[in-house]
Short mmCIF file of C-alpha atoms in Angstrom, two decimals:
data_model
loop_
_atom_site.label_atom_id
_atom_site.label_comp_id
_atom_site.label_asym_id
_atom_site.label_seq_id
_atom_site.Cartn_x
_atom_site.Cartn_y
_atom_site.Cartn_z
CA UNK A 1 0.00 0.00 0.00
CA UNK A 2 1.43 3.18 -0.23
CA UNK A 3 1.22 5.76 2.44
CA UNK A 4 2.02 9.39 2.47
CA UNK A 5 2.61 11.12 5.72
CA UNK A 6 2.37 14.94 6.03
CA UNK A 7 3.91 16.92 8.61
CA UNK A 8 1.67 20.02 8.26
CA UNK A 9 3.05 23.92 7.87
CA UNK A 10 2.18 25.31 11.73
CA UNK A 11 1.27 28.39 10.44
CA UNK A 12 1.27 30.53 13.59
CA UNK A 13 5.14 31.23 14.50
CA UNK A 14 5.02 35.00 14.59
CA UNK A 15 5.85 35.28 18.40
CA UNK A 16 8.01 33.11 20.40
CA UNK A 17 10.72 31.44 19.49
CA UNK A 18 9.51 29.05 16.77
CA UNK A 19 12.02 30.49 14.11
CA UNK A 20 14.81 29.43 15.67
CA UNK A 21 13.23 25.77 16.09
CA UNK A 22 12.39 23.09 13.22
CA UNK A 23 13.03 20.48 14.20
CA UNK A 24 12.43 16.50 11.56
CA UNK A 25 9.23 15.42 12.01
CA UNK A 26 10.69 12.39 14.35
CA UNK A 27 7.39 10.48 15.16
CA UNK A 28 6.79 9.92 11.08
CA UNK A 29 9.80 9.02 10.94
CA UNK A 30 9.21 5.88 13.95
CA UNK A 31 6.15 5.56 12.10
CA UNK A 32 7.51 5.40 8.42
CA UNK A 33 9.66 2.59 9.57
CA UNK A 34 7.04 0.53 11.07
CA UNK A 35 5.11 1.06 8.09
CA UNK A 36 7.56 -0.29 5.98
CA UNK A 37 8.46 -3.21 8.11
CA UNK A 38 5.10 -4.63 7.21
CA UNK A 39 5.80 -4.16 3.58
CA UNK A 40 4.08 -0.79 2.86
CA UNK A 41 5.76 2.20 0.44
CA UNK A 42 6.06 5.12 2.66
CA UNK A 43 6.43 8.86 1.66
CA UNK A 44 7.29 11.91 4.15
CA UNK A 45 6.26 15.16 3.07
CA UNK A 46 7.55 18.19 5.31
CA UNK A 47 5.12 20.95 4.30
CA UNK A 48 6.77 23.76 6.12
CA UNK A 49 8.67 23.09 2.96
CA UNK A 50 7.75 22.94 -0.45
CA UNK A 51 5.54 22.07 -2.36
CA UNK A 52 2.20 22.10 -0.92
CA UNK A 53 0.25 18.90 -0.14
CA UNK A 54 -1.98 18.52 -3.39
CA UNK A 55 1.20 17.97 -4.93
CA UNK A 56 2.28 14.96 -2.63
CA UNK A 57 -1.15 13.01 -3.35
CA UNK A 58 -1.00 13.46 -6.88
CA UNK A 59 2.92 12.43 -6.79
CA UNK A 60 2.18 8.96 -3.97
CA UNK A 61 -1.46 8.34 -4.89
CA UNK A 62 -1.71 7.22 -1.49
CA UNK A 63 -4.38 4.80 -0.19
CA UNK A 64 -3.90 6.14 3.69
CA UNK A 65 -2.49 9.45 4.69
CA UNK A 66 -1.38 10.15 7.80
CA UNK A 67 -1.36 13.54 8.89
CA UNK A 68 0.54 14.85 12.14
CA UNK A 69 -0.86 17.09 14.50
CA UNK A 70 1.90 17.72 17.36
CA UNK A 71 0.45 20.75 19.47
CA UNK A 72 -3.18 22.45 19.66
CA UNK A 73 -2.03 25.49 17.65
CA UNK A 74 -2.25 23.23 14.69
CA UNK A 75 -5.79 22.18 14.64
CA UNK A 76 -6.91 24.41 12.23
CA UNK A 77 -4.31 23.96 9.93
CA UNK A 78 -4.56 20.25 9.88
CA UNK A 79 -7.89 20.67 9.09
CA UNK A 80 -7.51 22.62 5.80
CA UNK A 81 -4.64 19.91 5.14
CA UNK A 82 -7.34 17.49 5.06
CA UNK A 83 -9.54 18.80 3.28
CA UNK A 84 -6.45 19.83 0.51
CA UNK A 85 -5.90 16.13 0.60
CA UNK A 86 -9.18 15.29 0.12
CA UNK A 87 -9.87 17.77 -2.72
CA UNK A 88 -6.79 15.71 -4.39
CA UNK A 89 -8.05 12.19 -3.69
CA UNK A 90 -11.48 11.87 -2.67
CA UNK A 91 -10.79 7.55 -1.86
CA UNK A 92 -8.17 8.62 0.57
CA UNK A 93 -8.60 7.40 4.36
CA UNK A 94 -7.02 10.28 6.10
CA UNK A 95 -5.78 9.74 9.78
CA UNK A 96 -4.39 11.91 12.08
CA UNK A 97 -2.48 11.42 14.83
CA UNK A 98 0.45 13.18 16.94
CA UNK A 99 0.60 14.37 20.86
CA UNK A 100 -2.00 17.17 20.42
CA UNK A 101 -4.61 15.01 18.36
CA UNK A 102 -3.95 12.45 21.23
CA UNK A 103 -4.42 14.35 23.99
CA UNK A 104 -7.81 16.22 22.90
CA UNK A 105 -9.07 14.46 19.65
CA UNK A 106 -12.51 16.19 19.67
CA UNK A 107 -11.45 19.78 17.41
CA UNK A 108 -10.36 17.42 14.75
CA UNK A 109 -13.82 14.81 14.66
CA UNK A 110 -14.95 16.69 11.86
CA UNK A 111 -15.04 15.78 7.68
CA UNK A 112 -12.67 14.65 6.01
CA UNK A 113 -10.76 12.83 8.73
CA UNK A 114 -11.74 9.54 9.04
CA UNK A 115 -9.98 8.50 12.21
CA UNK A 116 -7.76 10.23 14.73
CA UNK A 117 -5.01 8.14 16.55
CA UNK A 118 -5.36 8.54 20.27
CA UNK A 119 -2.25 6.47 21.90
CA UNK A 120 1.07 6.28 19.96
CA UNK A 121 1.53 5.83 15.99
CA UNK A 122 3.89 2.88 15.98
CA UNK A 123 1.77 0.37 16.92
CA UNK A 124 -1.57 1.39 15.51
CA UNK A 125 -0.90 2.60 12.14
CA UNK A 126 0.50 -0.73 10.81
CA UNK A 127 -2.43 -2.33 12.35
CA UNK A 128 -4.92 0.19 10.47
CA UNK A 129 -2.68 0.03 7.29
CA UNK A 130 -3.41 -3.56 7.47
CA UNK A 131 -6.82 -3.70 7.90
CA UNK A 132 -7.47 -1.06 5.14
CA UNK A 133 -5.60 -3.17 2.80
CA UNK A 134 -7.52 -6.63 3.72
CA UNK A 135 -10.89 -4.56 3.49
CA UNK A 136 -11.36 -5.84 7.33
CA UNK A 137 -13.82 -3.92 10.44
CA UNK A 138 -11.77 -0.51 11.70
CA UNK A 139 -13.86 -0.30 14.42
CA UNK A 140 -11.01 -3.61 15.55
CA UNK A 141 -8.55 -1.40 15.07
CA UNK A 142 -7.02 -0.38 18.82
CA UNK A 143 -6.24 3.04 19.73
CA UNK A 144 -8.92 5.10 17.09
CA UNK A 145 -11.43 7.64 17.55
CA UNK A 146 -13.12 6.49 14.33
CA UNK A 147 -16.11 8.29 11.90
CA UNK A 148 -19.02 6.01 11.53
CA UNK A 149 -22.07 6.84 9.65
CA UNK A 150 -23.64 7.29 13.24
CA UNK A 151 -20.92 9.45 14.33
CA UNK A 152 -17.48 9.47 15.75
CA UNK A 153 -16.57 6.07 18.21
CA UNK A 154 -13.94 4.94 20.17
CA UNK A 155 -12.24 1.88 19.12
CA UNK A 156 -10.25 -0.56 22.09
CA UNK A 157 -7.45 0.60 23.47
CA UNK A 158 -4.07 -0.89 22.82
CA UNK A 159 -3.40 -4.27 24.76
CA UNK A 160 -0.74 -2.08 26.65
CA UNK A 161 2.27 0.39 26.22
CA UNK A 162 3.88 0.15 22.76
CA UNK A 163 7.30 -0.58 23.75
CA UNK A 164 9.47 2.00 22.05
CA UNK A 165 11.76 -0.61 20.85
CA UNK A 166 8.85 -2.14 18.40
CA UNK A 167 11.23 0.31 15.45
CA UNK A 168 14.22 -0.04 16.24
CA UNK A 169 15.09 3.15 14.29
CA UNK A 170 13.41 6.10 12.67
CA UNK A 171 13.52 5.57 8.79
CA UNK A 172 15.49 9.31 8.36
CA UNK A 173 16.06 8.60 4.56
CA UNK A 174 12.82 9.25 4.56
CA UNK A 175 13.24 13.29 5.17
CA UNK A 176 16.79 13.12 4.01
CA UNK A 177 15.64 15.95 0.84
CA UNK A 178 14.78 18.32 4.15
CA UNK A 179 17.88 17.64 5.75
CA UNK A 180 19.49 20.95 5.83
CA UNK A 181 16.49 22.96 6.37
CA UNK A 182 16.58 21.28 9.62
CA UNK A 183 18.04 23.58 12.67
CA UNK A 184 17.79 24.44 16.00
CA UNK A 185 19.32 27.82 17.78
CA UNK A 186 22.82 28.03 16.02
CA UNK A 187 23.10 24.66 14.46
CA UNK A 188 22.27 23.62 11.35
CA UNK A 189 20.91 20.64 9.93
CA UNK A 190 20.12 19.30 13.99
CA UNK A 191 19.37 15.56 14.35
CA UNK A 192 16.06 15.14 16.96
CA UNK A 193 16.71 11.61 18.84
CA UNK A 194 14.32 10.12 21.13
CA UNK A 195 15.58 8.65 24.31
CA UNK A 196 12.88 7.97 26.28
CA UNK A 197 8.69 9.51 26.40
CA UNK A 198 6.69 10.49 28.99
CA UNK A 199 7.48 11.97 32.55
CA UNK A 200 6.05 11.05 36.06
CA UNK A 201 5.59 14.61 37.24
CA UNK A 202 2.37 16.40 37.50
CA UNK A 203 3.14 20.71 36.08
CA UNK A 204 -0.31 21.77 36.45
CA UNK A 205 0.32 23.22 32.12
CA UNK A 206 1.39 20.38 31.05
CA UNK A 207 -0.58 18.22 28.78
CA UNK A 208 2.38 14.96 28.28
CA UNK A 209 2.01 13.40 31.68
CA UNK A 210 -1.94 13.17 31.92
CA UNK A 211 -1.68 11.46 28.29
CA UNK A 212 0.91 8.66 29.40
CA UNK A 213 -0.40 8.59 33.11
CA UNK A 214 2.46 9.70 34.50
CA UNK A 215 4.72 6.66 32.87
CA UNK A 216 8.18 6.81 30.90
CA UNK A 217 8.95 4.21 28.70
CA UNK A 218 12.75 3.58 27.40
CA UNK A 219 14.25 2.85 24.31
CA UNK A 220 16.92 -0.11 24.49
CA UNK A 221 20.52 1.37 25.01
CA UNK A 222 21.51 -0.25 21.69
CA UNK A 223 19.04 1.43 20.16
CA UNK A 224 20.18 4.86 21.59
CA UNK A 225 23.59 4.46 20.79
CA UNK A 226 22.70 2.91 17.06
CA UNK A 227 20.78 6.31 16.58
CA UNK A 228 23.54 8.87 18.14
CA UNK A 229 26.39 7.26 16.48
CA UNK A 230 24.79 7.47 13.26
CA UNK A 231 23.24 10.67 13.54
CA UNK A 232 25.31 13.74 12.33
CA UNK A 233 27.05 16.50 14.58
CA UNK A 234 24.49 18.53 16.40
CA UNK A 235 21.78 16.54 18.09
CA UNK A 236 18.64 18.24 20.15
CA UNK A 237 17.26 14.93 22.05
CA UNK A 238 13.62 15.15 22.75
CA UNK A 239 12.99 13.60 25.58
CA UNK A 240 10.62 15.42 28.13
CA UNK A 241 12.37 14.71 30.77
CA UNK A 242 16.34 13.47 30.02
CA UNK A 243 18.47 12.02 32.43
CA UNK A 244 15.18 10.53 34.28
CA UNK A 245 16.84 7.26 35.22
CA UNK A 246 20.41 7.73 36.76
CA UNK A 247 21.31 4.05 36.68
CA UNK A 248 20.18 3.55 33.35
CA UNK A 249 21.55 7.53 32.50
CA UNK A 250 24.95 6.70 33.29
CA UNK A 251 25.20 3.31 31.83
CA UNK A 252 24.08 5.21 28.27
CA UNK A 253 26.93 7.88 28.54
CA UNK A 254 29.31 4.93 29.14
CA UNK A 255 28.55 2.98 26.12
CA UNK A 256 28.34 6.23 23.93
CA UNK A 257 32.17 6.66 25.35
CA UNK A 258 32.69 2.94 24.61
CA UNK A 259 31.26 3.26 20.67
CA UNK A 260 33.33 6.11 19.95
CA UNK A 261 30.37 9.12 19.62
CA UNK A 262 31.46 12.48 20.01
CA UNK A 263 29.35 15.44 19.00
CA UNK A 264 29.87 18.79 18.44
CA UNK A 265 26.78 19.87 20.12
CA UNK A 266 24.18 18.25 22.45
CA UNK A 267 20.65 20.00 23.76
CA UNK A 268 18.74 18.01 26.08
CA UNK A 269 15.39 18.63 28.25
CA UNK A 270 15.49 18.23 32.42
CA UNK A 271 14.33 20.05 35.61
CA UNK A 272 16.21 21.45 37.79
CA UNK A 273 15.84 19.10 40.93
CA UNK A 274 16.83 16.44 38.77
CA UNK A 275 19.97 18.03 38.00
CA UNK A 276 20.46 19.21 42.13
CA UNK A 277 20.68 15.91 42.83
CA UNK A 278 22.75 14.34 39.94
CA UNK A 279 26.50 15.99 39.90
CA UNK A 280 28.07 12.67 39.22
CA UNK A 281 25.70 11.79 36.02
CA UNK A 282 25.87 15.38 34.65
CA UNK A 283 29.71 15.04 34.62
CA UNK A 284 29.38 11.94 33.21
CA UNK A 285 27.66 13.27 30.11
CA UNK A 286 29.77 16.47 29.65
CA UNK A 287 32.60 15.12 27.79
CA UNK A 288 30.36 13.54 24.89
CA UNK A 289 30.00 16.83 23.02
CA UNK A 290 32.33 20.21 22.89
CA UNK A 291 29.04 22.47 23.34
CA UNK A 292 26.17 20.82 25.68
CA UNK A 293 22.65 22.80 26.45
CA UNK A 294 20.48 21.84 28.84
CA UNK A 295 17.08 23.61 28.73
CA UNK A 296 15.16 24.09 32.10
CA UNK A 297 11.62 24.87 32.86
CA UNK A 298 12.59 27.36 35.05
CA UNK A 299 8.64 28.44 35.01
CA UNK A 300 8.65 30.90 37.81
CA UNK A 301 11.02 33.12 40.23
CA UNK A 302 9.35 32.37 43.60
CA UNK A 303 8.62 29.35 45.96
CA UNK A 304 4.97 30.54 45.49
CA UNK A 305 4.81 30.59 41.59
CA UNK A 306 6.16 26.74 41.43
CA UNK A 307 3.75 25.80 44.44
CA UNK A 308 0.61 27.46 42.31
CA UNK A 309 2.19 25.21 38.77
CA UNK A 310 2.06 21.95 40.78
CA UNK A 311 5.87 21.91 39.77
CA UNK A 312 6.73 20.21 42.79
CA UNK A 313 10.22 21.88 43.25
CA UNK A 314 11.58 24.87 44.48
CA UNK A 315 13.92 28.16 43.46
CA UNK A 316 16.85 26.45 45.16
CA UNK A 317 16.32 23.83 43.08
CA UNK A 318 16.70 26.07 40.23
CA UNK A 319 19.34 28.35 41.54
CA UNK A 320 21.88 25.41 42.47
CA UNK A 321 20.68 23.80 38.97
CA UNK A 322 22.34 26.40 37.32
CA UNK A 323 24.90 26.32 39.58
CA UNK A 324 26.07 23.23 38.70
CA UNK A 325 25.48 22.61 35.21
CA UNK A 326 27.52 25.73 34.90
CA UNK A 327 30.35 24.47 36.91
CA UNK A 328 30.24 21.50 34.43
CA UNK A 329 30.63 23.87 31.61
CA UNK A 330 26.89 23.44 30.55
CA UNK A 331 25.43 26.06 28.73
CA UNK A 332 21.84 26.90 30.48
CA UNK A 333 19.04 27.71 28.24
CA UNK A 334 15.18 27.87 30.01
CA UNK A 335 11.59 29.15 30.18
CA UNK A 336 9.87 31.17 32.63
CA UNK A 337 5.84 31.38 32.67
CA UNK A 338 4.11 35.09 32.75
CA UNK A 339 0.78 34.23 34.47
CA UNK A 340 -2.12 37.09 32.69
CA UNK A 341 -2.99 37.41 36.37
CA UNK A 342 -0.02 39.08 37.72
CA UNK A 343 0.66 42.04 39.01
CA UNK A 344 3.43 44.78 37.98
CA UNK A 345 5.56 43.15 41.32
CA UNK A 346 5.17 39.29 40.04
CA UNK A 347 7.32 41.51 36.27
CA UNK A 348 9.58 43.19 38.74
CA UNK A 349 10.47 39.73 40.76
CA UNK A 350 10.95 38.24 37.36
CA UNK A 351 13.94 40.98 36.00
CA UNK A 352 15.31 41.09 39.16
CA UNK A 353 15.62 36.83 39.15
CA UNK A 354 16.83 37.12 35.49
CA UNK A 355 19.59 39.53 36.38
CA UNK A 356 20.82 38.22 39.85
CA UNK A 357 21.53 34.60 38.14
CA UNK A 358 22.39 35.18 34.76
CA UNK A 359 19.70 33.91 32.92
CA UNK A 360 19.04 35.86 29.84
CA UNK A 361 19.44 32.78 27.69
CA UNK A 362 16.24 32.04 28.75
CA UNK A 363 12.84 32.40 26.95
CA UNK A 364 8.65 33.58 28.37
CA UNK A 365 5.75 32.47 27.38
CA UNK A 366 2.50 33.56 28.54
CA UNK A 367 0.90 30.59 30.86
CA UNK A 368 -1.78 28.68 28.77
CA UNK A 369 -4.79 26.51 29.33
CA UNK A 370 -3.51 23.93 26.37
CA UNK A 371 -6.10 21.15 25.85
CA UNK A 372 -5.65 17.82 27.22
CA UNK A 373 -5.14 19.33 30.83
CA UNK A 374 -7.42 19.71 33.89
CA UNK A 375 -6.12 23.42 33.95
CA UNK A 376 -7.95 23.79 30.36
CA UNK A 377 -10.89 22.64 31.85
CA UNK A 378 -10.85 24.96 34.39
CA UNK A 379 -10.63 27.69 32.43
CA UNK A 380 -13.42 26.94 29.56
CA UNK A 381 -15.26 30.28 29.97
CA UNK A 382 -12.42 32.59 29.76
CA UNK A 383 -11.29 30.99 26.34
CA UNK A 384 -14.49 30.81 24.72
CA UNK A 385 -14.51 32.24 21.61
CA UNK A 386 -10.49 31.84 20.55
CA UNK A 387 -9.11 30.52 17.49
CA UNK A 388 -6.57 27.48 17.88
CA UNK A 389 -3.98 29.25 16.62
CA UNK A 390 -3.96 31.45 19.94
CA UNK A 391 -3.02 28.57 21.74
CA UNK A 392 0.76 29.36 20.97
CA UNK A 393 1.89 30.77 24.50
CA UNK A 394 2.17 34.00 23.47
CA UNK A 395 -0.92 35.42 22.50
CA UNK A 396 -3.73 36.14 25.71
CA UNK A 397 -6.81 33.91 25.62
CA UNK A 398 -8.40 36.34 28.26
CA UNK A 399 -8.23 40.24 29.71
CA UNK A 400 -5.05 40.33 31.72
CA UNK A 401 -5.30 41.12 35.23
CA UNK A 402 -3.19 44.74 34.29
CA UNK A 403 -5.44 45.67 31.18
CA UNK A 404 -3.67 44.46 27.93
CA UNK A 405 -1.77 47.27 27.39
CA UNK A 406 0.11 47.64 30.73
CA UNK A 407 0.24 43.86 30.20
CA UNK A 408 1.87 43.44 26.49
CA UNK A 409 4.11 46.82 27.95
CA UNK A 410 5.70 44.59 30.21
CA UNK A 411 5.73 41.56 28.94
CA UNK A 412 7.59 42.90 25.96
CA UNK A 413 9.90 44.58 28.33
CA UNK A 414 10.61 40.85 29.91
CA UNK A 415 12.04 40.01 26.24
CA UNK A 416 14.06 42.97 26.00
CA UNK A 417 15.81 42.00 28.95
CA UNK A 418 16.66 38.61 27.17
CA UNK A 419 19.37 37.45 24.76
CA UNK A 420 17.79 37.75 21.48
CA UNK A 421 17.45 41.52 21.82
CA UNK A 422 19.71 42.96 19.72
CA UNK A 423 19.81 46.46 20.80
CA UNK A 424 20.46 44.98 24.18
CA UNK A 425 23.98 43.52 25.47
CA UNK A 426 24.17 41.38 22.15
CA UNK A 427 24.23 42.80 18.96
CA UNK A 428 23.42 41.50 15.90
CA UNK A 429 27.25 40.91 14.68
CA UNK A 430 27.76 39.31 18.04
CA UNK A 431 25.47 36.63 17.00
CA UNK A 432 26.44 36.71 13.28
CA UNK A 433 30.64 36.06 14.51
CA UNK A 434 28.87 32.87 16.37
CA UNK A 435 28.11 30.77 13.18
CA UNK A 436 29.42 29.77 10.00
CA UNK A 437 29.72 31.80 6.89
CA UNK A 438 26.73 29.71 4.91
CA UNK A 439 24.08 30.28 7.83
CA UNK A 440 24.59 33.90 8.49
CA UNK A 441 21.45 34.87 6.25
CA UNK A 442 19.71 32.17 8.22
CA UNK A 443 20.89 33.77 11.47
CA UNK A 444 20.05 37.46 10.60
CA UNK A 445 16.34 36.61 8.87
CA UNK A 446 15.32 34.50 12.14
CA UNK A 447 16.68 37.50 14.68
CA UNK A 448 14.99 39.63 12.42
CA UNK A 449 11.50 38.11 13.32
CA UNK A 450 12.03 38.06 16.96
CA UNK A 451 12.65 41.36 17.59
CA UNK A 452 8.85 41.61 17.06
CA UNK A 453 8.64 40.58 20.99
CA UNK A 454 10.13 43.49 22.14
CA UNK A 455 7.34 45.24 20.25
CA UNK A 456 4.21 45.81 23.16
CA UNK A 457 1.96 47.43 19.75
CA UNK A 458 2.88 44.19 17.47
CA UNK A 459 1.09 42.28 20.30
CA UNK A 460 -1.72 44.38 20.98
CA UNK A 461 -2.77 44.74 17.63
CA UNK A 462 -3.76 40.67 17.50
CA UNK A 463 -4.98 40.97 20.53
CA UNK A 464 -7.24 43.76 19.57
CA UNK A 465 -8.13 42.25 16.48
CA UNK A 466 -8.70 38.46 18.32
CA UNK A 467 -11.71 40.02 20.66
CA UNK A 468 -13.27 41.77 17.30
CA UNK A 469 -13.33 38.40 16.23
CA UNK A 470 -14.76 36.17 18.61
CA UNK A 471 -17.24 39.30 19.42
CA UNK A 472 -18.00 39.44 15.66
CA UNK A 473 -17.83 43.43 15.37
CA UNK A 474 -15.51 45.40 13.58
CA UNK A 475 -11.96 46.23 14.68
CA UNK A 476 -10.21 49.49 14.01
CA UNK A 477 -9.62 50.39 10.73
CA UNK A 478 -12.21 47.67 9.39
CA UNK A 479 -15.62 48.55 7.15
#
């Protein structure tokens, strides 16, 4: 059978640091190989590059296409990918799947998707290939919301836990024509490797642990070291939560060391009590690239701001984090959360935080209701009315406790104390002298979009124009 798999164009990356992040589409890639291990022709398209997806159908002429769906931001613009890919071939079965569609299927139960994958890919999409190829009952097929002609159902779950060793190995061939349009922060083409998925902690915002049930499955270490060693030189793992097992942590680093893998840059994703507690792992790791990020979920700069996020550590967790990955010669990169409910002190305790430890390498994002979490529940009324696409972290879903001008003042006062301003303590040349001679256009475009944050008008103007919208009168400026 053949089966194309689109990766859909996000389409809302104006704020935030998106433009410095994309990233292969790694769970197509799991899924592409599992797909082919049961015999079926498997196409990647990457439509934040060209051409559009029309093209791809008419090119594959696909019997099932697979469409990804990774955060809630998307959900309108997978929708209009379906119904491209329907246009092109109306005897399509179209299925989506990814951690957003997972996590809160209903936006997407709507024509022309036929079924929506509600556990992971690797297991259930062979399964579905197969029974759309033997003309046998879907509604067997685990893990589905499926459309019936008496509405959407939900098929049996899987038996248990795909095991993250059922692929041994994403099929990257597969995206190889994307390769170098592949980067993350000052690196370019980035290799994404997958570790491990899931995390046992409860953040209040976060949507990954109530879809896994607080779990965290492992791949084998010869799978890990397979993938690194044959990855290429800068590597962003994506793990939620790296380093989560310290037995089976160091025992990793040792047989990278043994296999000969040395990178020139590693990123990885941990919390900061995690890394308190871990000295002997985190030096352990060091020497396996010559530049190694961590990035932290710093979240907030009080005892009182973690308590209220359910983060279930403290600010000298964070402050001895840094401490010590620094001491190791880690570079620190994080995220801080701006609540819409704070006052001007909660801004002021924030800069002050920032400047006393160092951390302008560190990125803030507005605190979000994102679907698939009791804390969207909670908040239903306030984000009645907004369009998908607001659900980026940077746009307000509700009034702001300040009025959204003070608010968007601040806020875009919190980004000009970061990094990434360039009329701040690093210029643009600064960051220009930092890369190599073929990515300095790459470099100046993607600063060149940021600056926008520092900009309180560029953010009040969508805001403006987002109420207009979901009260349906005109906005400034408008007939």
């Amino acid at each position: 059978m053949n089966v194309l798999l689109l990766r859909p164009q996000p389409g809302n990356d104006r704020f935030g640091l998106g433009p410095f992040f994309r990233v292969e589409p790694l769970g197509l890639e799991y899924i592409g190989a599992a797909l082919r291990n049961n015999g079926h022709r498997v196409t990647i398209a990457d439509l934040r590059f060209r051409p559009e997806a029309a093209t791809w159908v008419r090119r594959t002429r696909p019997r099932m296409v697979g469409i990804s769906c990774l955060h809630s931001l998307e959900f309108e613009r997978v929708l209009e990918t379906a119904r491209e890919v329907r246009l092109a071939s109306p005897e399509a079965f179209i299925v989506v799947g990814g951690h957003a569609a997972a996590a809160f299927p209903a936006p997407l139960e709507h024509d022309p998707i036929d079924a929506i994958v509600v556990d992971d890919g690797e297991e259930a999409l062979p399964l579905l290939a197969a029974c759309l190829e033997q003309g046998g009952a879907l509604g067997r097929v685990p893990a589905l919301r499926l459309k019936t002609g008496d509405g959407w159902i939900s098929t049996p779950p899987l038996a248990e836990r795909t095991s993250l060793d059922v692929v041994p190995l994403p099929a990257r061939d597969l995206v190889q024509r994307h390769r170098s349009g592949y980067h993350c922060l000052l690196f370019k083409p980035v290799w994404l490797i997958e570790t491990a998925r899931g995390c046992p902690h409860r953040c209040s915002f976060c949507s990954v642990w109530q879809l896994y049930g607080r779990t965290c499955r492992e791949r084998s270490i010869a799978a890990v070291v397979e993938d690194f060693a044959t990855c290429g030189d800068a590597v962003f793992v994506a793990d939620d939560l790296f380093w989560h097992n310290p037995d089976r942590s160091l025992e990793l680093a040792a047989a990278l060391k043994r296999r000969g893998v040395y990178k020139r840059w590693i990123l990885v994703q941990t919390r900061t009590d995690l890394i308190r507690r871990s000295g002997e792992l985190m030096a352990a790791w060091r020497p396996l690239a010559k530049d190694f990020d961590i990035f932290l979920g710093l979240e907030s700069a009080s005892d009182n701001g973690l308590a209220g996020l359910s983060k279930d550590a403290d600010i000298g967790d964070s402050i001895e984090a840094v401490r010590i990955a620094r001491e190791l010669r880690y570079g620190i990169n994080g995220n801080f959360l701006v609540d819409p409910d704070w006052e001007e002190a909660q801004f002021l305790e924030l800069w002050d935080f920032v400047e006393r430890h160092g951390l302008q390498r560190a990125g803030f994002t507005i605190l979000t209701p994102l679907p698939g979490t009791d804390y969207y529940q909670s908040e239903l009324a306030r984000t009645a009315g907004q369009p998908w696409a607001n659900f980026d972290m940077h746009h307000l879903l509700w009034e702001p406790r300040l009025g959204a001008e003070r608010f968007f003042e601040l806020y875009a006062e919190t980004w000009r104390r970061s990094i990434l301003n360039t009329a701040g303590n690093k210029g643009l040349m600064d960051w220009v002298r930092q890369v190599r001679l073929a990515q300095i256009p790459y470099i100046i475009r993607v600063l060149r979009r940021t600056q926008r944050m520092m900009k309180p008008a560029e953010y009040l103007r969508e805001h403006r124009e987002g109420r207009c919208r979901a009260l349906h009168i005109p906005c400034e400026g408008e007939k």
